Amino acid sequence: MADIKNLTKGLIKENPLFIQVLGTCPALATTTNAKNALGMGVAVIAVLVLSNIVISVIRKMVPNKIRIPIFIVVIASFVTMIDLLMHAFTYDLWKVLGIFIPLIVVNCVLMGRAEAFASKNGVVDSILDGIGMGGGYALALFVMGSIREILGNGSWLGLSFLPQAFKMYIFILPPGAFITFGILIAVINAINLRKEKIEKEKKKAGETK
Amino acid sequence: MKDYIKTGLILMAYMVVTGFLVALVYVVTKPKVDEADFRSKVSAIESVLKKAGTDELLVESVPNSAEKLNGYIYKKAEGELFKASNGSKVLSPLYKFAGKNQEVYVITFSGVGFGGDVVCVGAFIKQDGVLTLNKIEVINYSNETPGLGANISLEQVKERFSVIPGSGLENGVKVNKDVGVTAQTEEEIKYNKSQGVVQTSDVMTGATITPRAVANGINTVIEYLRKEGEI
């Protein structure tokens, strides 16, 4: 049964980057500006949806013992094919995303969703999960990229608005990635904890009545 | 034992099928990939063959097919043509276009940047025995930091490397931060270029390593051409 929750849970509640802490390597490396982050995010959505579909389709034909190598083969060949196709047909986009596409192979979000969701659920649910989790990942990257670009380069999506003196270069460099990442995880956790607390109180109030 | 063989065979079947599919996509896209690569190469060559600041071509026409372009190959080698001690390279092939009273060398060169090689294509004009750098195009800077070193591909940065006269090339090209001068006016920038000092500190703040790589690459090209007796 298709469940719309599979689509929405990836955005904040089970955000792959901030809550599950999956795929952090590309998240630190590609978020130096908002545009690169968005490019990586979109590429991950595409590959995640496709690999979720295939893994969901073949899930009953995969022996339990060797499921991990088979998932890796499926994901790696998908990424290779997409890389070749983009190289051939959308050269400019391929050039911009160049280094990110091979990076998707090692992105744990894909393995994580294949193992935790697509290998246990139907095709439609897996597509929803792929879009939701991919979307959550892309959103997280975009927020990180935006913060780093605004603070570090005084611009957003290439539009420059801060004068030279206000730029904090540390945010474009690796340490800035860790700082931004840590603070964002804390913020998202705080939001989720607060939500839980409110829900608990509501429940309590309902019980006492 | 039987179980192991069975699982092994299943895994092999998956490998064979996906391997076949990847090979199929590779074969189908190969001509398109080659064409796209060739086109980007030619557009870089065409861009540096334009007289700096104008749309006027230095040569009569730019080759539009791989065979025609190959006709202009002047020097070729397996791997690189020349490697300097600082890691800068002159890459193969080297093209030479003959004009009316000038010769134009289109040379691919690289210098060691922040994370790896920064690869550029440049057009060097030889007229009356004097070499001038017309223009450069940065074709690979994928290892440079976005927002810092990757700014090397910006038009206003490439412009600073455009038209370095013979006297500047003779002196050896340097980045202004390494020499410790900062020009304030256009004239000063132009004068410094004739001394071999390229100003980049105002158009790409905070990054010295990447433009230095390009400058080293240019110097290596000069060293190579000198060694080959071209100048």
Coordinates of C-alpha atoms in Angstrom, one line a residue:
Chain A
M1 CA 0.0 0.0 0.0
A2 CA 1.3 3.4 -0.9
D3 CA 1.6 5.6 2.1
I4 CA 2.1 9.4 1.7
K5 CA 4.1 9.4 4.9
N6 CA 6.9 7.7 3.0
L7 CA 7.2 10.9 1.0
T8 CA 7.1 13.4 3.8
K9 CA 9.1 11.7 6.5
G10 CA 12.4 12.3 4.7
L11 CA 12.1 16.0 4.7
I12 CA 12.6 16.9 8.4
K13 CA 11.6 14.1 10.7
E14 CA 13.9 11.5 9.3
N15 CA 16.1 13.8 7.2
P16 CA 18.9 11.6 5.8
L17 CA 21.6 14.1 6.4
F18 CA 20.7 15.7 9.7
I19 CA 19.0 12.8 11.5
Q20 CA 20.3 9.7 9.9
V21 CA 23.7 11.3 9.3
L22 CA 24.1 9.5 5.9
G23 CA 26.1 10.8 3.0
T24 CA 28.0 13.3 5.0
C25 CA 31.2 13.2 2.8
P26 CA 29.6 14.7 -0.3
A27 CA 27.6 17.0 2.0
L28 CA 30.8 18.5 3.3
A29 CA 32.6 18.6 0.0
T30 CA 30.0 19.9 -2.4
T31 CA 28.2 22.6 -0.3
T32 CA 30.7 25.4 -0.9
N33 CA 28.0 27.2 -2.7
A34 CA 24.3 26.9 -3.1
K35 CA 24.4 26.1 -6.8
N36 CA 26.8 23.1 -6.5
A37 CA 24.7 21.9 -3.5
L38 CA 21.6 22.0 -5.5
G39 CA 23.2 20.2 -8.5
M40 CA 24.4 17.4 -6.2
G41 CA 21.0 17.2 -4.5
V42 CA 19.1 16.8 -7.9
A43 CA 21.6 14.2 -9.0
V44 CA 21.1 12.2 -5.8
I45 CA 17.2 12.4 -6.2
A46 CA 17.5 11.0 -9.7
V47 CA 19.8 8.1 -8.8
L48 CA 18.0 7.3 -5.5
V49 CA 14.6 7.1 -7.2
L50 CA 15.9 4.8 -10.0
S51 CA 17.9 2.6 -7.7
N52 CA 15.0 2.3 -5.3
I53 CA 12.8 1.2 -8.2
V54 CA 15.2 -1.5 -9.4
I55 CA 16.0 -2.8 -6.0
S56 CA 12.3 -3.0 -5.1
V57 CA 11.6 -4.9 -8.3
I58 CA 14.4 -7.4 -7.8
R59 CA 14.0 -7.7 -4.0
K60 CA 12.5 -11.2 -4.1
M61 CA 15.2 -12.5 -6.4
V62 CA 18.1 -11.4 -4.2
P63 CA 19.4 -14.0 -1.8
N64 CA 19.7 -12.5 1.7
K65 CA 23.4 -13.4 2.1
I66 CA 24.7 -11.4 -0.9
R67 CA 22.2 -8.6 -1.0
I68 CA 24.8 -5.9 -0.2
P69 CA 27.1 -6.7 -3.1
I70 CA 24.1 -6.9 -5.4
F71 CA 22.9 -3.5 -4.3
I72 CA 26.3 -2.0 -4.8
V73 CA 26.5 -3.4 -8.3
V74 CA 23.0 -2.0 -9.1
I75 CA 23.8 1.4 -7.8
A76 CA 27.3 1.6 -9.3
S77 CA 26.1 0.6 -12.8
F78 CA 23.3 3.1 -12.6
V79 CA 25.6 5.9 -11.7
T80 CA 28.0 4.9 -14.5
M81 CA 25.2 4.8 -17.1
I82 CA 23.8 8.1 -16.0
D83 CA 27.4 9.6 -16.1
L84 CA 27.8 8.3 -19.7
L85 CA 24.4 9.5 -20.8
M86 CA 24.8 13.0 -19.3
H87 CA 28.3 13.2 -20.9
A88 CA 26.9 12.4 -24.3
F89 CA 23.6 14.4 -24.2
T90 CA 23.9 17.2 -21.6
Y91 CA 27.5 18.1 -21.8
D92 CA 27.3 21.5 -20.0
L93 CA 25.4 20.1 -17.1
W94 CA 27.7 17.1 -17.0
K95 CA 30.7 19.5 -16.7
V96 CA 29.1 21.4 -13.8
L97 CA 28.2 18.2 -12.0
G98 CA 31.4 16.4 -13.1
I99 CA 33.0 15.4 -9.8
F100 CA 29.7 14.9 -8.0
I101 CA 28.3 12.1 -10.2
P102 CA 31.0 9.5 -9.5
L103 CA 30.7 10.6 -5.8
I104 CA 27.1 9.4 -5.8
V105 CA 28.3 5.8 -5.9
V106 CA 29.8 6.1 -2.4
N107 CA 26.8 8.0 -1.1
C108 CA 25.5 6.1 1.9
V109 CA 22.0 7.5 1.4
L110 CA 21.6 5.1 -1.5
M111 CA 22.8 2.1 0.3
G112 CA 20.9 3.1 3.4
R113 CA 17.6 3.4 1.6
A114 CA 18.2 0.2 -0.5
E115 CA 18.9 -1.8 2.7
A116 CA 16.3 -0.2 5.0
F117 CA 13.4 0.5 2.7
A118 CA 13.5 -0.6 -1.0
S119 CA 14.5 -4.2 -0.2
K120 CA 11.4 -4.6 2.0
N121 CA 8.7 -2.5 0.3
G122 CA 6.8 -2.3 -3.0
V123 CA 7.7 -0.3 -6.0
V124 CA 5.3 2.7 -5.4
D125 CA 6.3 3.1 -1.8
S126 CA 10.0 2.9 -2.8
I127 CA 9.5 5.6 -5.4
L128 CA 7.8 7.8 -2.8
D129 CA 10.6 7.0 -0.3
G130 CA 13.3 7.9 -3.0
I131 CA 11.7 11.2 -3.8
G132 CA 11.2 12.1 -0.1
M133 CA 14.6 11.0 1.1
G134 CA 16.3 12.5 -2.0
G135 CA 14.3 15.7 -1.5
G136 CA 15.3 15.8 2.1
Y137 CA 18.9 15.3 1.3
A138 CA 18.8 17.9 -1.5
L139 CA 17.1 20.4 0.8
A140 CA 19.7 19.8 3.5
L141 CA 22.5 20.3 1.0
F142 CA 20.9 23.5 -0.3
V143 CA 20.5 25.0 3.2
M144 CA 24.1 24.2 4.0
G145 CA 25.3 25.5 0.7
S146 CA 23.3 28.7 1.0
I147 CA 24.6 29.4 4.6
R148 CA 28.2 28.7 3.6
E149 CA 28.0 30.8 0.4
I150 CA 26.3 33.7 2.1
L151 CA 28.7 33.9 5.0
G152 CA 31.8 32.8 3.2
N153 CA 31.5 34.5 -0.2
G154 CA 28.9 37.2 0.5
S155 CA 26.7 35.9 -2.3
W156 CA 23.7 33.6 -2.9
L157 CA 23.3 31.5 -6.1
G158 CA 26.1 33.6 -7.6
L159 CA 24.5 37.0 -6.8
S160 CA 27.0 39.0 -4.9
F161 CA 25.7 41.4 -2.2
L162 CA 28.3 41.7 0.6
P163 CA 31.5 43.7 0.2
Q164 CA 34.9 42.1 0.4
A165 CA 35.5 43.0 4.1
F166 CA 32.4 41.0 5.4
K167 CA 33.3 37.7 3.8
M168 CA 34.3 35.0 6.2
Y169 CA 36.4 32.7 4.1
I170 CA 36.5 30.0 6.7
F171 CA 32.9 29.0 5.7
I172 CA 34.0 28.1 2.2
L173 CA 36.9 26.0 3.5
P174 CA 36.5 22.6 5.1
P175 CA 36.4 23.9 8.8
G176 CA 33.3 26.0 7.9
A177 CA 31.6 22.9 6.6
F178 CA 32.0 21.1 9.9
I179 CA 30.8 24.2 11.9
T180 CA 27.7 24.7 9.7
F181 CA 26.9 21.0 9.7
G182 CA 27.2 20.7 13.5
I183 CA 25.0 23.8 14.2
L184 CA 22.4 22.6 11.7
I185 CA 22.2 19.1 13.3
A186 CA 21.7 20.8 16.6
V187 CA 18.9 23.0 15.3
I188 CA 17.1 20.2 13.6
N189 CA 17.3 18.0 16.7
A190 CA 16.0 20.8 18.8
I191 CA 13.0 21.2 16.5
N192 CA 12.2 17.5 16.6
L193 CA 12.6 17.3 20.4
R194 CA 10.3 20.2 20.8
K195 CA 7.7 18.6 18.5
E196 CA 7.8 15.4 20.5
K197 CA 7.4 17.3 23.8
I198 CA 4.3 19.1 22.5
E199 CA 2.8 15.8 21.3
K200 CA 3.5 14.2 24.6
E201 CA 1.8 17.0 26.5
K202 CA -1.1 16.8 24.2
K203 CA -1.4 13.1 24.9
K204 CA -1.2 13.7 28.6
A205 CA -3.8 16.4 28.5
G206 CA -6.1 14.0 26.5
E207 CA -5.6 11.3 29.1
T208 CA -6.4 13.4 32.1
K209 CA -9.6 14.6 30.5
Chain B
M1 CA 29.3 -26.3 -0.4
K2 CA 26.4 -26.5 -2.8
D3 CA 24.9 -23.4 -1.2
Y4 CA 28.1 -21.4 -1.7
I5 CA 28.3 -22.3 -5.4
K6 CA 24.6 -21.4 -5.9
T7 CA 25.0 -18.0 -4.3
G8 CA 28.2 -17.4 -6.2
L9 CA 26.5 -18.2 -9.5
I10 CA 23.6 -15.9 -8.7
L11 CA 26.0 -13.1 -7.9
M12 CA 27.8 -13.8 -11.1
A13 CA 24.6 -13.6 -13.1
Y14 CA 23.8 -10.2 -11.7
M15 CA 27.4 -9.0 -12.5
V16 CA 27.1 -10.3 -16.1
V17 CA 23.8 -8.7 -16.7
T18 CA 24.7 -5.3 -15.3
G19 CA 28.1 -5.5 -16.9
F20 CA 26.5 -6.1 -20.2
L21 CA 24.1 -3.2 -19.7
V22 CA 26.9 -0.8 -18.8
A23 CA 28.8 -1.9 -21.9
L24 CA 25.8 -1.4 -24.1
V25 CA 25.3 2.1 -22.8
Y26 CA 29.0 2.8 -23.3
V27 CA 29.0 1.6 -26.9
V28 CA 25.8 3.5 -27.7
T29 CA 27.0 6.8 -26.2
K30 CA 30.7 6.6 -27.3
P31 CA 30.3 8.6 -30.6
K32 CA 28.2 11.2 -28.8
V33 CA 30.7 11.4 -26.0
D34 CA 33.6 11.8 -28.4
E35 CA 31.8 14.5 -30.3
A36 CA 30.9 16.5 -27.2
D37 CA 34.5 16.3 -26.0
F38 CA 35.8 17.4 -29.4
R39 CA 33.4 20.3 -29.5
S40 CA 34.5 21.6 -26.1
K41 CA 38.1 21.3 -27.2
V42 CA 37.5 23.2 -30.4
S43 CA 35.5 25.9 -28.7
A44 CA 38.4 26.5 -26.3
I45 CA 40.8 26.6 -29.2
E46 CA 38.5 29.0 -31.1
S47 CA 38.2 31.2 -28.1
V48 CA 42.0 31.6 -27.6
L49 CA 42.5 32.1 -31.4
K50 CA 40.4 35.3 -31.2
K51 CA 42.4 38.5 -30.9
A52 CA 42.2 39.6 -27.2
G53 CA 39.3 41.8 -26.6
T54 CA 37.8 41.4 -30.0
D55 CA 35.9 38.7 -32.1
E56 CA 38.5 38.8 -34.8
L57 CA 40.2 35.5 -35.6
L58 CA 44.0 35.4 -35.7
V59 CA 43.8 32.7 -38.4
E60 CA 41.6 32.3 -41.4
S61 CA 39.4 29.5 -40.1
V62 CA 39.0 27.2 -37.2
P63 CA 39.0 23.5 -38.1
N64 CA 35.6 22.0 -37.7
S65 CA 36.5 18.3 -37.7
A66 CA 38.9 16.1 -35.9
E67 CA 40.8 15.3 -39.1
K68 CA 41.2 18.9 -40.0
L69 CA 42.4 19.8 -36.5
N70 CA 44.9 16.9 -36.6
G71 CA 46.4 18.5 -39.7
Y72 CA 47.6 21.4 -37.5
I73 CA 49.4 19.2 -35.1
Y74 CA 53.0 20.5 -34.9
K75 CA 54.4 18.5 -32.0
K76 CA 53.1 15.3 -30.5
A77 CA 54.2 12.9 -27.9
E78 CA 53.0 10.1 -25.7
G79 CA 51.9 11.7 -22.4
E80 CA 53.4 15.2 -22.1
L81 CA 55.8 17.1 -24.3
F82 CA 57.7 18.6 -21.4
K83 CA 57.7 18.6 -17.7
A84 CA 59.4 21.3 -15.5
S85 CA 60.9 20.6 -12.1
N86 CA 58.0 22.4 -10.4
G87 CA 55.5 20.0 -11.9
S88 CA 54.2 22.2 -14.6
K89 CA 53.7 20.5 -17.9
V90 CA 53.3 21.2 -21.6
L91 CA 50.7 18.7 -22.9
S92 CA 50.5 17.0 -26.2
P93 CA 49.5 17.8 -28.9
L94 CA 50.8 21.3 -29.8
Y95 CA 49.1 23.0 -32.7
K96 CA 50.6 25.5 -35.0
F97 CA 48.6 27.8 -37.3
A98 CA 50.4 29.9 -39.9
G99 CA 49.1 33.4 -40.5
K100 CA 50.2 36.1 -42.9
N101 CA 53.3 37.4 -41.2
Q102 CA 52.8 35.6 -37.9
E103 CA 52.7 32.1 -36.4
V104 CA 50.2 31.1 -33.8
Y105 CA 51.0 28.3 -31.4
V106 CA 48.0 26.8 -29.6
I107 CA 49.4 25.0 -26.5
T108 CA 47.8 23.1 -23.7
F109 CA 49.7 23.5 -20.5
S110 CA 49.2 22.8 -16.8
G111 CA 50.5 24.0 -13.5
V112 CA 50.1 22.5 -10.0
G113 CA 47.2 24.2 -8.2
F114 CA 45.7 23.8 -4.8
G115 CA 44.3 20.3 -5.3
G116 CA 45.9 19.1 -8.6
D117 CA 46.7 20.2 -12.1
V118 CA 45.1 23.4 -13.5
V119 CA 44.9 22.9 -17.2
C120 CA 44.8 25.8 -19.7
V121 CA 44.9 26.3 -23.4
G122 CA 46.8 29.4 -24.6
A123 CA 47.5 31.0 -28.0
F124 CA 51.0 32.3 -28.3
I125 CA 51.7 34.6 -31.3
K126 CA 55.2 34.7 -32.9
Q127 CA 55.8 37.7 -34.9
D128 CA 59.3 38.9 -36.0
G129 CA 60.8 36.4 -33.6
V130 CA 59.0 37.9 -30.6
L131 CA 56.5 35.8 -28.7
T132 CA 53.3 37.3 -27.2
L133 CA 50.7 35.5 -25.2
N134 CA 47.3 36.3 -26.8
K135 CA 44.7 34.7 -24.5
I136 CA 44.2 31.7 -22.2
E137 CA 41.2 29.6 -21.5
V138 CA 41.2 27.5 -18.3
I139 CA 39.8 24.1 -19.2
N140 CA 40.2 22.1 -16.1
Y141 CA 40.2 23.5 -12.6
S142 CA 38.0 20.8 -10.9
N143 CA 40.3 20.4 -7.9
E144 CA 40.3 24.1 -7.0
T145 CA 38.2 25.4 -4.1
P146 CA 34.9 26.8 -5.3
G147 CA 34.6 30.5 -4.4
L148 CA 38.3 30.8 -4.1
G149 CA 40.7 29.1 -6.6
A150 CA 37.9 28.1 -8.9
N151 CA 37.4 31.8 -9.6
I152 CA 40.3 31.3 -12.1
S153 CA 37.7 30.7 -14.8
L154 CA 36.0 34.1 -14.4
E155 CA 36.3 36.3 -17.4
Q156 CA 37.9 39.2 -15.5
V157 CA 40.6 36.9 -14.1
K158 CA 41.4 35.3 -17.5
E159 CA 41.6 38.8 -18.9
R160 CA 44.5 39.6 -16.6
F161 CA 46.5 36.9 -18.4
S162 CA 45.5 38.1 -21.8
V163 CA 48.1 39.8 -24.0
I164 CA 51.4 39.4 -22.1
P165 CA 53.9 41.0 -24.3
G166 CA 57.3 39.5 -25.2
S167 CA 59.2 41.5 -22.5
G168 CA 56.9 40.1 -19.8
L169 CA 57.3 36.5 -21.0
E170 CA 61.0 37.1 -21.2
N171 CA 61.1 38.2 -17.5
G172 CA 59.1 35.2 -16.4
V173 CA 55.4 35.6 -15.4
K174 CA 54.6 36.1 -11.8
V175 CA 51.5 36.8 -9.7
N176 CA 51.6 40.3 -8.2
K177 CA 51.3 39.0 -4.6
D178 CA 54.6 37.1 -5.0
V179 CA 56.3 40.3 -6.2
G180 CA 54.6 42.5 -3.6
V181 CA 53.2 45.1 -5.9
T182 CA 49.5 46.1 -6.3
A183 CA 48.6 48.3 -9.2
Q184 CA 45.8 50.9 -8.8
T185 CA 45.0 51.9 -12.4
E186 CA 44.5 50.1 -15.7
E187 CA 47.7 51.6 -17.0
E188 CA 49.7 50.3 -14.1
I189 CA 48.2 46.8 -14.6
K190 CA 49.2 47.0 -18.2
Y191 CA 52.7 48.3 -17.5
N192 CA 53.2 45.5 -14.9
K193 CA 52.2 42.9 -17.5
S194 CA 55.0 44.1 -19.7
Q195 CA 57.3 43.3 -16.8
G196 CA 55.7 39.9 -16.4
V197 CA 53.7 40.7 -13.3
V198 CA 50.1 39.6 -13.5
Q199 CA 47.7 41.3 -11.1
T200 CA 45.1 38.9 -9.7
S201 CA 44.8 39.9 -6.1
D202 CA 42.0 42.3 -6.7
V203 CA 39.8 40.1 -8.9
M204 CA 40.3 36.8 -7.0
T205 CA 41.0 37.6 -3.4
G206 CA 42.3 35.0 -1.0
A207 CA 43.6 32.7 -3.7
T208 CA 47.3 32.9 -4.8
I209 CA 48.0 29.3 -5.5
T210 CA 45.8 28.8 -8.5
P211 CA 46.9 31.9 -10.5
R212 CA 50.4 31.0 -9.6
A213 CA 49.9 27.6 -11.2
V214 CA 48.8 29.3 -14.4
A215 CA 51.8 31.6 -14.3
N216 CA 54.1 28.7 -13.8
G217 CA 52.4 26.9 -16.7
I218 CA 53.1 29.9 -19.0
N219 CA 56.7 30.0 -17.9
T220 CA 57.1 26.3 -18.6
V221 CA 55.7 26.8 -22.1
I222 CA 58.3 29.5 -22.8
E223 CA 61.0 27.2 -21.4
Y224 CA 59.9 24.5 -23.7
L225 CA 59.7 26.6 -26.8
R226 CA 63.2 28.0 -26.0
K227 CA 64.5 24.4 -25.6
E228 CA 62.9 23.4 -28.9
G229 CA 64.6 26.4 -30.6
E230 CA 61.3 28.0 -31.6
I231 CA 62.2 31.4 -30.0

